[in-house]
Short mmCIF file of C-alpha atoms in Angstrom, two decimals:
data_model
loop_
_atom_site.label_atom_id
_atom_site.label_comp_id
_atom_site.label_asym_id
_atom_site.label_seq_id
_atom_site.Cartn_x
_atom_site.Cartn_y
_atom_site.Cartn_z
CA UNK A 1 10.17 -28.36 -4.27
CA UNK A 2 11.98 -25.51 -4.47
CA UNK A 3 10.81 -21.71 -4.58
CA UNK A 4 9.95 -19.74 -7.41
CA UNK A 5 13.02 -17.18 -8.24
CA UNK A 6 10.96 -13.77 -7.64
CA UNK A 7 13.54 -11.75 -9.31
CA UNK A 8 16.20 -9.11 -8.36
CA UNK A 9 15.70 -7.87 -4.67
CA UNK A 10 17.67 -6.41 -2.64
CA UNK A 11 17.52 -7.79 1.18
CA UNK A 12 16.00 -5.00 3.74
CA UNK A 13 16.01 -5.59 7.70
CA UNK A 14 12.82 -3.74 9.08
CA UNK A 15 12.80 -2.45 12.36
CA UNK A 16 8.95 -1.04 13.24
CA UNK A 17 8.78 0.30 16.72
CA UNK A 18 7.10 -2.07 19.33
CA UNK A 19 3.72 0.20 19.39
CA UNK A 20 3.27 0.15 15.43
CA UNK A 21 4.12 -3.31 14.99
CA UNK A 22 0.95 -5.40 15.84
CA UNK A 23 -0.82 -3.04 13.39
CA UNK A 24 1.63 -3.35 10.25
CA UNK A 25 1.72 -7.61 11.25
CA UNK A 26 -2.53 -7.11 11.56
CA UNK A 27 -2.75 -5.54 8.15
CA UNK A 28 -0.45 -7.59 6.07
CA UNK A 29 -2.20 -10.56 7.71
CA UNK A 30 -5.79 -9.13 6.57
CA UNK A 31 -3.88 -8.70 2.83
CA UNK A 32 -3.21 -12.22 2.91
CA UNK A 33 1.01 -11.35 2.88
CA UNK A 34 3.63 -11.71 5.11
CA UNK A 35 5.34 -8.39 6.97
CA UNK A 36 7.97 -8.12 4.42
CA UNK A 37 5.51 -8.76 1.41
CA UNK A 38 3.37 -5.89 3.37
CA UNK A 39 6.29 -3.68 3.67
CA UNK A 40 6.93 -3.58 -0.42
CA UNK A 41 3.26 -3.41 -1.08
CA UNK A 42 3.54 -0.06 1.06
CA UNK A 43 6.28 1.46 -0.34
CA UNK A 44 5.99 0.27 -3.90
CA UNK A 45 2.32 2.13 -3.30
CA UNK A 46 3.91 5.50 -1.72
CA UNK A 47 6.64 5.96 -4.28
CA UNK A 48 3.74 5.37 -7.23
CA UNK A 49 5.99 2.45 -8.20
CA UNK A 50 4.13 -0.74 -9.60
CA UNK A 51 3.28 -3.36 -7.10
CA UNK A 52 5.43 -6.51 -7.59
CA UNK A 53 3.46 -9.04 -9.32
CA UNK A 54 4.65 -11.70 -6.64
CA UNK A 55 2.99 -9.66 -4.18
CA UNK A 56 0.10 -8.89 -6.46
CA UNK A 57 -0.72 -12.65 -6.66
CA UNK A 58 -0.89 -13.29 -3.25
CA UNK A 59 -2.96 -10.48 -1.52
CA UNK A 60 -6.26 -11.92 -0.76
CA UNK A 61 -8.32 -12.34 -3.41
CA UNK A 62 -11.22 -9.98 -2.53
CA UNK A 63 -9.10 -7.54 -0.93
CA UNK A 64 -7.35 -6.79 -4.07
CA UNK A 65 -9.93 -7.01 -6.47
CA UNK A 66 -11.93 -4.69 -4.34
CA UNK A 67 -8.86 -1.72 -4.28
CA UNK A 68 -8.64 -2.76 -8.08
CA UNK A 69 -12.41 -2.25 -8.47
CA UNK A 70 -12.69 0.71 -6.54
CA UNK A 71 -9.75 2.52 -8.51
CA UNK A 72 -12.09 1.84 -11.59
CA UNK A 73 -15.12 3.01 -10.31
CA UNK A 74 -13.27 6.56 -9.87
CA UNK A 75 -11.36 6.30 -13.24
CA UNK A 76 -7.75 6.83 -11.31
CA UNK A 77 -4.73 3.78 -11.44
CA UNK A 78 -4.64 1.15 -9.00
CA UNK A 79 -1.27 2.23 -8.49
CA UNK A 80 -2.85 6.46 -7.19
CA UNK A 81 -5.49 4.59 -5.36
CA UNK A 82 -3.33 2.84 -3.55
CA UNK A 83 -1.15 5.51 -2.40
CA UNK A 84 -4.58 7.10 -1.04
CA UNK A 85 -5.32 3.71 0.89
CA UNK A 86 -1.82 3.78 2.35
CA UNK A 87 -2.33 6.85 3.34
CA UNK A 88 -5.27 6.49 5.01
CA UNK A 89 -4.45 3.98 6.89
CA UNK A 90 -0.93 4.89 8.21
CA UNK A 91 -2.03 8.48 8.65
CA UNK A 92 0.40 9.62 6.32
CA UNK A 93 0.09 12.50 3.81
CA UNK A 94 -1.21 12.08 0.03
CA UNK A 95 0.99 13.68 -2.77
CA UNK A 96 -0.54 16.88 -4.20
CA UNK A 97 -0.22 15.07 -7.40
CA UNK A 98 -1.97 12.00 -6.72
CA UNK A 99 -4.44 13.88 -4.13
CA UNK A 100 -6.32 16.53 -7.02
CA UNK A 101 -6.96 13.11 -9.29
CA UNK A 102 -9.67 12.18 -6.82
CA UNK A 103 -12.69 14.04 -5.30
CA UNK A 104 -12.25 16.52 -2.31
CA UNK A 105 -15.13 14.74 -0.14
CA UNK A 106 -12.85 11.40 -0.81
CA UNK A 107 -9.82 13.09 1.00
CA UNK A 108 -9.09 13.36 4.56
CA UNK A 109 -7.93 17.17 4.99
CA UNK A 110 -5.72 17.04 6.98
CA UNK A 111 -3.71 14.36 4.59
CA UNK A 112 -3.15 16.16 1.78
CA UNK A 113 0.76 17.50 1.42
CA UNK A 114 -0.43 21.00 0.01
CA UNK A 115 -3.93 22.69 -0.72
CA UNK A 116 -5.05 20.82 -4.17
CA UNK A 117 -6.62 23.91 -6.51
#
């Protein structure tokens, strides 16, 4: 049987250094994806750009529907919240923009890209 056509990408090789990589492969494993599904998910969620809905329907079931939940709960889109989980998980920092939607107790300080008002 052959594969679904997933649309227009464009091909990307990924080079993570040796001492990151067992966490990126961990993680997308945990998602239920494969690295380069992971790798989208990622930036797709750091840009604020809408996750792919090939990749959407194969995360793990309760991992997504828990991120999808959450965002609910505090009344922000999935797409903010999951710029926030990236970030919190790579150690990266959270746009000022995205970072004043959410409550200061709910950010790591040291994450956020300038001071939120």
């Amino acid at each position: 049987m052959p594969r679904p056509n997933l649309g227009d990408r464009h091909p990307v090789a990924v080079r993570p250094p040796r001492d990151q990589w067992e966490i990126y492969r961990d993680r997308a494993d945990e998602l239920g994806l494969d690295l380069g599904n992971y790798m989208v998910l990622v930036m797709a969620c750091a840009h604020g750009k809408p996750v792919p809905d090939y990749i959407a329907d194969k995360l793990a079931d309760g991992a997504w529907s828990a991120y999808k939940d959450r965002a609910a709960e505090l009344g922000v889109a999935l797409g903010d919240y999951m710029v926030l989980v990236m970030a919190c998980v790579h150690g990266t920092p959270i746009p000022e923009d995205i970072a004043k939607q959410f409550p200061a107790d709910l950010l790591p300080h040291d994450a956020i890209e300038a001071k939120v008002a």
